[in-house]
Short mmCIF file of C-alpha atoms and ligand atoms in Angstrom, two decimals:
data_model
loop_
_atom_site.label_atom_id
_atom_site.label_comp_id
_atom_site.label_asym_id
_atom_site.label_seq_id
_atom_site.Cartn_x
_atom_site.Cartn_y
_atom_site.Cartn_z
CA MET P 1 -13.92 -1.49 -8.05
CA SER P 2 -11.69 1.52 -7.93
CA THR P 3 -10.71 3.20 -11.19
CA PRO P 4 -8.15 5.89 -12.14
CA LEU P 5 -10.66 8.75 -12.48
CA GLU P 6 -13.08 7.64 -9.78
CA PHE P 7 -12.10 10.48 -7.46
CA PHE P 8 -10.79 12.99 -10.02
CA GLU P 9 -13.07 14.48 -12.65
CA TYR P 10 -13.13 17.20 -15.29
CA LYS P 11 -15.13 20.17 -14.07
CA LYS P 12 -15.53 22.92 -16.67
CA GLY P 13 -12.73 21.23 -18.55
CA ILE P 14 -10.24 21.15 -15.67
CA LEU P 15 -9.24 18.02 -13.77
CA SER P 16 -10.47 18.48 -10.20
CA THR P 17 -11.06 16.63 -6.97
CA GLY P 18 -13.28 17.48 -4.03
CA GLY P 19 -14.25 20.77 -5.68
CA VAL P 20 -10.64 21.92 -6.17
CA SER P 21 -9.06 22.14 -9.63
CA LEU P 22 -5.56 20.73 -9.99
CA ASP P 23 -4.19 23.87 -11.67
CA HIS P 24 -5.10 25.66 -8.47
CA VAL P 25 -3.09 23.09 -6.48
CA ALA P 26 -0.13 23.57 -8.85
CA ASP P 27 -0.32 27.35 -8.31
CA HIS P 28 -0.36 26.73 -4.57
CA VAL P 29 2.56 24.30 -4.11
CA GLY P 30 4.22 24.03 -7.51
CA THR P 31 5.02 20.87 -9.42
CA PRO P 32 5.74 18.02 -9.20
CA CYS P 33 3.38 17.27 -6.33
CA TYR P 34 1.19 14.48 -5.03
CA VAL P 35 -2.50 15.28 -4.75
CA TYR P 36 -4.77 13.06 -2.66
CA SER P 37 -8.53 12.93 -2.40
CA ALA P 38 -9.72 12.26 1.16
CA GLU P 39 -12.87 10.76 -0.29
CA GLY P 40 -10.66 8.40 -2.31
CA PHE P 41 -9.35 6.77 0.89
CA LEU P 42 -12.63 6.82 2.77
CA LYS P 43 -14.90 5.27 0.14
CA PRO P 44 -13.11 1.90 -0.21
CA LEU P 45 -12.73 1.80 3.58
CA GLN P 46 -16.47 2.27 3.99
CA GLU P 47 -17.16 -0.39 1.37
CA LEU P 48 -14.92 -2.84 3.21
CA LYS P 49 -16.65 -2.06 6.49
CA LYS P 50 -20.00 -2.62 4.88
CA GLY P 51 -18.85 -5.90 3.32
CA LEU P 52 -17.52 -7.21 6.64
CA LYS P 53 -20.56 -6.11 8.63
CA GLY P 54 -21.66 -8.72 11.14
CA LEU P 55 -18.15 -10.16 11.45
CA ASP P 56 -15.77 -9.33 14.28
CA SER P 57 -13.30 -7.55 12.02
CA LEU P 58 -10.49 -5.00 11.97
CA ILE P 59 -9.24 -3.28 8.82
CA CYS P 60 -5.53 -2.47 9.15
CA PHE P 61 -4.45 -0.05 6.43
CA ALA P 62 -1.03 -1.07 5.03
CA ALA P 63 0.94 2.05 5.93
CA LYS P 64 3.73 1.36 3.46
CA SER P 65 1.41 2.10 0.55
CA CYS P 66 0.96 5.75 1.58
CA SER P 67 2.46 6.60 4.94
CA ASN P 68 2.01 10.35 5.45
CA ILE P 69 0.89 10.95 9.03
CA ALA P 70 -2.14 12.95 7.85
CA ILE P 71 -3.25 9.95 5.79
CA LEU P 72 -2.76 7.56 8.74
CA ASP P 73 -4.76 10.01 10.85
CA LEU P 74 -7.50 10.14 8.20
CA VAL P 75 -7.94 6.36 8.02
CA ALA P 76 -7.58 5.94 11.81
CA LYS P 77 -10.34 8.49 12.42
CA ALA P 78 -12.47 6.45 10.03
CA GLY P 79 -12.02 3.48 12.36
CA ALA P 80 -9.17 1.63 10.67
CA GLY P 81 -6.03 0.30 12.29
CA VAL P 82 -2.63 0.10 10.64
CA ASP P 83 -0.37 -2.67 9.33
CA LEU P 84 3.28 -1.68 9.70
CA VAL P 85 6.55 -3.03 8.41
CA SER P 86 9.14 -0.93 10.26
CA GLY P 87 9.96 1.10 13.34
CA GLY P 88 9.72 4.20 11.16
CA GLU P 89 6.13 3.37 10.31
CA LEU P 90 5.43 2.70 14.00
CA PHE P 91 6.78 6.18 14.77
CA ARG P 92 4.43 7.61 12.13
CA ALA P 93 1.48 5.69 13.58
CA GLY P 94 2.33 7.18 16.97
CA LEU P 95 2.33 10.72 15.58
CA ALA P 96 -0.98 10.04 13.86
CA GLY P 97 -2.50 8.82 17.11
CA VAL P 98 -3.38 5.36 15.82
CA SER P 99 -4.72 3.23 18.66
CA PRO P 100 -1.93 0.76 19.68
CA GLN P 101 -4.46 -2.06 19.92
CA LYS P 102 -5.25 -1.57 16.23
CA ILE P 103 -1.66 -1.99 15.06
CA VAL P 104 -0.13 -5.13 13.57
CA PHE P 105 3.57 -5.35 12.75
CA SER P 106 4.51 -7.41 9.66
CA GLY P 107 7.79 -8.00 7.83
CA VAL P 108 10.53 -10.62 7.62
CA GLY P 109 13.26 -8.63 9.32
CA LYS P 110 12.08 -6.85 12.45
CA THR P 111 15.06 -5.77 14.54
CA PRO P 112 15.29 -6.35 18.31
CA GLY P 113 15.04 -2.57 18.78
CA GLU P 114 11.85 -2.38 16.71
CA MET P 115 10.38 -5.29 18.68
CA ALA P 116 11.09 -3.61 22.02
CA THR P 117 9.56 -0.32 20.89
CA ALA P 118 6.43 -2.06 19.61
CA LEU P 119 6.08 -4.11 22.82
CA GLU P 120 6.10 -0.93 24.87
CA PHE P 121 4.12 1.20 22.41
CA GLY P 122 1.31 3.01 24.21
CA GLU P 123 0.32 1.33 27.45
CA ALA P 124 -0.11 -2.29 26.42
CA GLY P 125 1.97 -2.46 23.24
CA ILE P 126 0.64 -3.16 19.76
CA PHE P 127 -2.15 -5.62 18.96
CA ALA P 128 0.07 -8.26 17.36
CA PHE P 129 3.30 -9.16 15.61
CA ASN P 130 3.04 -11.17 12.41
CA VAL P 131 6.07 -13.39 12.90
CA GLU P 132 7.78 -14.88 9.86
CA SER P 133 10.36 -17.37 11.20
CA VAL P 134 11.29 -19.53 14.18
CA SER P 135 14.38 -17.46 14.86
CA GLU P 136 12.33 -14.26 14.83
CA LEU P 137 9.90 -15.89 17.28
CA ALA P 138 12.75 -16.85 19.62
CA THR P 139 14.18 -13.33 19.53
CA LEU P 140 10.77 -11.76 20.17
CA SER P 141 10.15 -14.15 23.06
CA THR P 142 13.47 -13.25 24.69
CA ILE P 143 12.90 -9.51 24.31
CA ALA P 144 9.34 -9.72 25.64
CA GLU P 145 10.55 -11.66 28.68
CA GLU P 146 13.32 -9.15 29.34
CA LEU P 147 10.71 -6.38 29.31
CA GLY P 148 8.31 -8.38 31.49
CA ARG P 149 5.76 -8.51 28.70
CA THR P 150 4.01 -11.06 26.56
CA ALA P 151 4.07 -10.57 22.80
CA THR P 152 0.80 -11.38 21.05
CA VAL P 153 1.76 -13.17 17.87
CA ALA P 154 0.28 -14.38 14.61
CA LEU P 155 2.47 -16.78 12.69
CA ARG P 156 2.63 -15.83 9.02
CA PHE P 157 1.59 -18.78 6.92
CA ASN P 158 3.10 -19.23 3.46
CA PRO P 159 0.51 -21.44 1.75
CA ASP P 160 2.59 -22.04 -1.40
CA VAL P 161 -0.15 -20.57 -3.59
CA ASN P 162 0.60 -18.73 -6.82
CA ALA P 163 -0.97 -15.28 -6.58
CA LYS P 164 -0.62 -14.85 -10.38
CA THR P 165 0.54 -11.26 -10.10
CA HIS P 166 3.79 -9.44 -10.97
CA PRO P 167 6.65 -11.67 -9.72
CA ALA P 168 8.10 -8.78 -7.69
CA VAL P 169 4.94 -8.51 -5.57
CA SER P 170 4.05 -12.20 -5.35
CA THR P 171 4.80 -13.41 -1.82
CA GLY P 172 2.97 -16.67 -1.15
CA LEU P 173 5.12 -19.30 -2.85
CA LYS P 174 7.46 -21.69 -1.08
CA LYS P 175 10.45 -20.11 -2.87
CA HIS P 176 9.64 -16.66 -1.43
CA LYS P 177 11.25 -15.31 1.72
CA PHE P 178 7.88 -14.69 3.38
CA GLY P 179 6.12 -16.67 6.10
CA MET P 180 6.36 -20.30 7.17
CA SER P 181 5.06 -23.58 5.80
CA ARG P 182 2.30 -25.58 7.44
CA ALA P 183 4.89 -28.01 8.80
CA GLU P 184 7.01 -25.23 10.33
CA ILE P 185 3.96 -23.70 11.99
CA LEU P 186 2.74 -27.04 13.38
CA LYS P 187 6.19 -27.69 14.79
CA ILE P 188 6.22 -24.32 16.55
CA ALA P 189 2.74 -25.00 17.95
CA GLU P 190 3.83 -28.38 19.32
CA GLY P 191 6.70 -26.73 21.17
CA ILE P 192 5.03 -23.43 22.00
CA GLU P 193 5.96 -23.69 25.71
CA SER P 194 9.59 -23.14 24.70
CA PHE P 195 8.66 -19.54 23.80
CA PRO P 196 7.61 -18.18 27.20
CA GLY P 197 7.41 -14.56 26.05
CA ILE P 198 4.90 -15.38 23.32
CA ALA P 199 1.11 -15.64 23.30
CA LEU P 200 0.34 -17.40 20.03
CA ALA P 201 -3.08 -15.99 19.14
CA GLY P 202 -3.33 -15.78 15.37
CA ILE P 203 -2.40 -16.91 11.90
CA SER P 204 -1.59 -14.34 9.26
CA LEU P 205 -1.31 -14.44 5.52
CA HIS P 206 -0.39 -12.19 2.60
CA ILE P 207 0.13 -13.87 -0.76
CA GLY P 208 0.86 -10.84 -2.90
CA SER P 209 -0.23 -7.51 -4.23
CA GLN P 210 -2.38 -6.24 -7.12
CA LEU P 211 -4.32 -9.53 -7.20
CA LEU P 212 -6.82 -9.58 -10.04
CA SER P 213 -8.53 -12.86 -9.24
CA LEU P 214 -10.04 -14.21 -6.04
CA ALA P 215 -9.07 -17.79 -6.91
CA PRO P 216 -5.60 -17.77 -5.30
CA LEU P 217 -6.99 -15.98 -2.25
CA LYS P 218 -9.71 -18.60 -1.95
CA ASP P 219 -7.13 -21.40 -2.09
CA ALA P 220 -5.00 -19.63 0.50
CA PHE P 221 -7.99 -18.98 2.79
CA ILE P 222 -9.05 -22.63 2.68
CA LEU P 223 -5.51 -23.80 3.49
CA THR P 224 -5.40 -21.30 6.35
CA ARG P 225 -8.73 -22.49 7.72
CA GLU P 226 -7.53 -26.09 7.58
CA LEU P 227 -4.29 -25.13 9.31
CA ILE P 228 -6.27 -23.46 12.11
CA GLU P 229 -8.37 -26.62 12.50
CA GLU P 230 -5.17 -28.62 12.89
CA LEU P 231 -3.77 -26.11 15.37
CA ASP P 232 -6.95 -26.44 17.45
CA THR P 233 -5.96 -30.05 18.17
CA ILE P 234 -2.48 -29.05 19.31
CA LEU P 235 -2.56 -25.70 21.10
CA PRO P 236 -3.51 -25.33 24.75
CA ASP P 237 -4.89 -21.85 24.00
CA LEU P 238 -6.79 -21.69 20.74
CA ILE P 239 -6.04 -19.22 17.95
CA ARG P 240 -8.28 -16.15 18.36
CA PHE P 241 -7.75 -14.25 15.14
CA VAL P 242 -6.84 -14.64 11.52
CA ASP P 243 -5.13 -11.86 9.54
CA LEU P 244 -5.89 -12.35 5.86
CA GLY P 245 -3.42 -9.74 4.57
CA GLY P 246 -4.03 -7.30 1.75
CA GLY P 247 -3.38 -7.50 -1.94
CA LEU P 248 -6.70 -6.91 -3.66
CA GLY P 249 -5.95 -5.20 -6.98
CA ILE P 250 -7.25 -1.98 -8.49
CA THR P 251 -7.79 -0.68 -12.01
CA TYR P 252 -4.76 1.17 -13.41
CA SER P 253 -5.80 0.79 -17.01
CA LYS P 254 -8.36 -1.77 -18.09
CA GLU P 255 -7.93 -4.44 -15.40
CA LYS P 256 -11.12 -5.80 -13.88
CA PRO P 257 -10.28 -6.75 -10.30
CA PRO P 258 -12.83 -8.47 -8.06
CA THR P 259 -15.18 -6.05 -6.31
CA ILE P 260 -14.87 -5.30 -2.61
CA ALA P 261 -18.26 -6.98 -2.11
CA GLN P 262 -17.02 -10.18 -3.79
CA TYR P 263 -13.83 -10.11 -1.72
CA CYS P 264 -15.76 -9.67 1.53
CA ALA P 265 -18.19 -12.43 0.55
CA LEU P 266 -15.24 -14.79 0.14
CA ILE P 267 -13.92 -13.84 3.58
CA ALA P 268 -17.36 -14.36 5.13
CA LYS P 269 -17.76 -17.71 3.42
CA GLN P 270 -14.45 -19.05 4.73
CA PHE P 271 -14.45 -17.46 8.19
CA GLY P 272 -17.96 -16.10 8.86
CA PRO P 273 -20.95 -17.76 10.55
CA LYS P 274 -21.47 -20.18 7.66
CA SER P 275 -17.81 -21.22 7.51
CA PRO P 276 -16.93 -24.89 7.99
CA LEU P 277 -14.77 -23.67 10.88
CA LYS P 278 -16.72 -24.51 13.99
CA ARG P 279 -15.82 -21.43 15.98
CA ARG P 280 -15.64 -17.73 15.18
CA LEU P 281 -12.38 -15.83 14.93
CA LYS P 282 -11.63 -12.13 14.85
CA ILE P 283 -10.80 -11.29 11.22
CA LEU P 284 -8.13 -8.78 10.24
CA ILE P 285 -7.33 -7.57 6.74
CA GLU P 286 -4.42 -5.39 5.59
CA PRO P 287 -5.46 -3.54 2.44
CA GLY P 288 -3.03 -0.95 1.10
CA ARG P 289 -3.37 -0.21 -2.60
CA LEU P 290 -7.11 -0.87 -2.52
CA ILE P 291 -7.51 2.14 -0.22
CA SER P 292 -4.76 4.49 -1.40
CA GLY P 293 -4.12 3.57 -5.05
CA ASN P 294 -6.74 5.59 -6.85
CA ALA P 295 -6.94 8.23 -4.12
CA GLY P 296 -3.85 10.02 -5.44
CA VAL P 297 -2.28 11.47 -8.57
CA LEU P 298 1.16 12.83 -9.35
CA LEU P 299 0.81 16.30 -10.81
CA THR P 300 3.59 17.40 -13.13
CA GLU P 301 4.35 20.12 -15.67
CA VAL P 302 5.63 19.62 -19.20
CA LEU P 303 9.10 21.13 -19.50
CA TYR P 304 9.77 20.35 -23.16
CA ARG P 305 8.37 18.59 -26.18
CA LYS P 306 11.10 16.84 -28.06
CA VAL P 307 9.89 16.21 -31.58
CA ARG P 308 11.07 13.15 -33.46
CA LYS P 309 9.86 11.52 -36.62
CA ASP P 310 8.14 8.43 -35.21
CA LYS P 311 7.44 9.48 -31.66
CA ASP P 312 7.78 12.55 -29.52
CA PHE P 313 8.99 12.87 -25.96
CA LEU P 314 7.27 14.99 -23.37
CA VAL P 315 9.87 15.79 -20.73
CA VAL P 316 8.07 16.54 -17.48
CA ASP P 317 9.32 17.88 -14.14
CA ALA P 318 8.47 14.67 -12.23
CA ALA P 319 10.81 11.71 -12.45
CA MET P 320 11.38 8.13 -11.37
CA ASN P 321 12.58 9.34 -7.98
CA ASP P 322 9.05 10.71 -7.42
CA LEU P 323 7.15 7.69 -8.77
CA LEU P 324 9.27 4.56 -9.07
CA ARG P 325 6.66 1.99 -10.10
CA PRO P 326 7.02 2.29 -13.89
CA ALA P 327 10.83 2.02 -13.70
CA LEU P 328 10.76 -0.72 -11.04
CA TYR P 329 7.97 -2.96 -12.29
CA GLY P 330 7.12 -1.61 -15.75
CA SER P 331 3.80 -0.54 -14.24
CA HIS P 332 1.15 1.21 -16.28
CA HIS P 333 -0.24 4.56 -15.14
CA GLU P 334 -2.73 6.56 -17.15
CA ALA P 335 -1.54 10.11 -17.89
CA VAL P 336 -4.04 12.85 -18.70
CA PRO P 337 -3.83 16.58 -19.36
CA VAL P 338 -5.20 18.70 -16.51
CA PHE P 339 -6.89 21.01 -19.02
CA ALA P 340 -9.09 18.82 -21.22
CA MET P 341 -7.81 19.03 -24.78
CA PRO P 342 -10.10 19.69 -27.70
CA LYS P 343 -10.14 16.85 -30.22
CA GLY P 344 -7.12 17.25 -32.45
CA PRO P 345 -4.19 15.34 -33.93
CA ARG P 346 -2.41 12.85 -31.71
CA LYS P 347 1.04 11.39 -31.87
CA LYS P 348 2.82 8.48 -30.28
CA THR P 349 4.49 10.00 -27.21
CA ASP P 350 6.70 8.96 -24.29
CA ILE P 351 6.29 10.90 -21.06
CA VAL P 352 9.72 10.97 -19.46
CA GLY P 353 11.41 12.59 -16.49
CA PRO P 354 14.74 14.45 -16.29
CA VAL P 355 16.67 11.64 -14.55
CA CYS P 356 19.66 10.12 -16.34
CA GLU P 357 18.13 6.66 -16.81
CA THR P 358 16.23 5.34 -19.80
CA SER P 359 13.82 3.67 -17.36
CA ASP P 360 12.76 7.14 -16.19
CA CYS P 361 9.62 6.89 -18.30
CA PHE P 362 6.06 7.21 -16.98
CA ALA P 363 4.19 6.35 -20.15
CA ALA P 364 5.56 4.75 -23.29
CA GLU P 365 4.22 5.21 -26.79
CA ARG P 366 0.87 6.65 -25.82
CA PRO P 367 -1.28 8.39 -28.41
CA LEU P 368 -1.35 11.86 -26.81
CA PRO P 369 -2.56 15.20 -28.19
CA LYS P 370 0.09 17.05 -30.17
CA ALA P 371 -1.26 20.20 -28.57
CA LEU P 372 0.11 19.13 -25.17
CA ASN P 373 3.18 21.31 -24.74
CA GLN P 374 5.61 23.27 -22.61
CA GLY P 375 3.89 24.64 -19.49
CA ASP P 376 0.91 22.28 -19.63
CA LEU P 377 -0.02 20.24 -16.57
CA VAL P 378 -0.29 16.46 -16.71
CA ALA P 379 -1.73 14.18 -14.02
CA ILE P 380 -0.24 10.72 -13.66
CA LEU P 381 -3.13 8.72 -12.29
CA SER P 382 -3.42 5.91 -9.71
CA ALA P 383 -0.30 7.15 -7.94
CA GLY P 384 -1.65 7.10 -4.38
CA ALA P 385 -0.19 3.71 -3.48
CA TYR P 386 3.57 3.08 -3.52
CA GLY P 387 4.00 6.54 -5.01
CA PHE P 388 5.33 9.06 -2.54
CA SER P 389 6.14 6.28 -0.06
CA MET P 390 8.62 4.76 -2.53
CA SER P 391 10.06 8.12 -3.58
CA GLY P 392 13.66 9.11 -3.04
CA ASN P 393 16.30 11.70 -3.81
CA TYR P 394 18.14 10.17 -6.78
CA ASN P 395 19.82 12.83 -8.93
CA SER P 396 19.63 15.03 -5.79
CA ARG P 397 16.03 15.86 -6.50
CA PRO P 398 14.11 17.14 -3.45
CA ARG P 399 11.03 15.03 -2.78
CA ALA P 400 7.69 16.43 -3.89
CA PRO P 401 5.10 17.93 -1.54
CA GLU P 402 1.90 16.06 -0.67
CA VAL P 403 -1.47 17.75 -0.68
CA LEU P 404 -4.73 16.40 0.72
CA ILE P 405 -8.01 17.72 -0.66
CA ARG P 406 -11.02 17.42 1.56
CA GLU P 407 -14.37 19.18 1.32
CA GLY P 408 -13.07 21.84 -1.02
CA LYS P 409 -9.98 22.62 1.09
CA ILE P 410 -6.32 22.23 0.18
CA ARG P 411 -4.08 21.00 2.98
CA VAL P 412 -0.36 20.72 2.40
CA ILE P 413 0.43 17.60 4.42
CA ARG P 414 4.11 17.58 3.47
CA ASP P 415 6.26 20.43 2.24
CA ARG P 416 8.53 20.18 -0.75
CA GLU P 417 12.01 19.27 0.42
CA SER P 418 14.67 21.96 0.25
CA TYR P 419 18.28 21.63 -0.90
CA GLU P 420 19.21 21.84 2.80
CA ASP P 421 16.99 18.78 3.43
CA LEU P 422 18.94 16.97 0.71
CA VAL P 423 22.25 17.28 2.54
CA LYS P 424 20.91 16.89 6.08
CA GLY P 425 23.39 14.82 8.11
CA GLU P 426 26.19 15.16 5.53
CA ARG P 427 29.44 16.84 6.43
CA LEU P 428 32.69 17.78 4.77
CA GLU P 429 35.60 15.34 5.51
C1 LIG U 1 2.44 -4.73 1.35
C2 LIG U 1 1.64 -5.53 2.31
C3 LIG U 1 0.25 -5.35 2.40
C4 LIG U 1 -0.52 -4.43 1.49
O1 LIG U 1 -0.56 -4.87 0.18
P1 LIG U 1 -1.54 -4.19 -0.89
O2 LIG U 1 -1.32 -4.94 -2.12
O3 LIG U 1 -1.13 -2.77 -0.99
O4 LIG U 1 -2.92 -4.33 -0.35
C5 LIG U 1 -0.43 -6.06 3.36
N1 LIG U 1 0.21 -6.94 4.19
C6 LIG U 1 1.54 -7.13 4.12
C7 LIG U 1 2.17 -8.09 5.06
C8 LIG U 1 2.30 -6.46 3.18
O5 LIG U 1 3.61 -6.68 3.09
#
């Protein structure tokens, strides 16, 4: 179970990671900035590998959660593949040297151009496309034929299971845009010869994100297993792999998500040697947040304390353009001072950014030390997933740099954007 301070700790009173104190990072690249712990990515990956030992498995890191090429390189070198959702992410995977045969391409709206690039990526193209509709399948088939290739495909199954997570990141209900119903998939299988450019080899699944219970996953896995059993009676060439998606939750505050060991045990039970399924399949998973979430923090400096009667505001130099989750989903992130504060009076405080939106608030009504003031550093925790990767330039704010800490060394893996970067491609008239 990954927790906000698992990879960041106070050493001699200063928040540090991998032997480097965060004030040192702030001196080096300024604030706001994203700070990642290499160990933070590698530990959950290793735990997953351990949990899936003995199964024919592939862990595909969901690139959209944290897509810097140095991060993709880090997880690839640790043996992982990548789950992509766009041509841009495929380009990143290429720069990071991810093995094409460890790449799966998900998403409801792949363009013909993205399909062609992925089919020709590397020598043999990517491992598989997770296809989400009949019309997408037809388009992919046509493009593959035109290129003289065969597209390896998993059909994304929407099991109509309630993931019981935030509605914005729940994806496995009938009303959601994602995947296909059992009936739609069976119909495709019955007419699979009408898609000559396609090799139907898998079933994929992803019911949502930040899941805090295994129960919906279990329901979805059982329905998937039953669907594969039905497909076995229809398809000339049997399904070879199942992609169980990502979604396992992490601790942002006090949540108690299932452990990686429990998650892997569920996978083994449904698809491993003791599964009711008579034959063995290759098993893919697509964890994002589980790997990146608690591996990163957003480091920011207090610009002003605005004192009010009932609650104060700490205005910091990071904003919603840097970390969108609180504004977008009302997400909770712990916020801690980089220099541990001696016990003293506290006051209800909002930590807010400079952007002209009331939703530009990282932490609402937290009891924070009154001593925290102008010039102090604050770390917004659990910001590794959907942090930088969701950041933007609203209010014409250059995006923050990203820094990776590994074995006591600071590596700037992305520079702070300049004002010139902000206007790149714009022209007068
Ligand atoms: C976003 C996404 C993931 C990763 O989700 P996490 O909750 O970060 O693990 C995996 N698979 C697909 C298809 C996704 O869209």
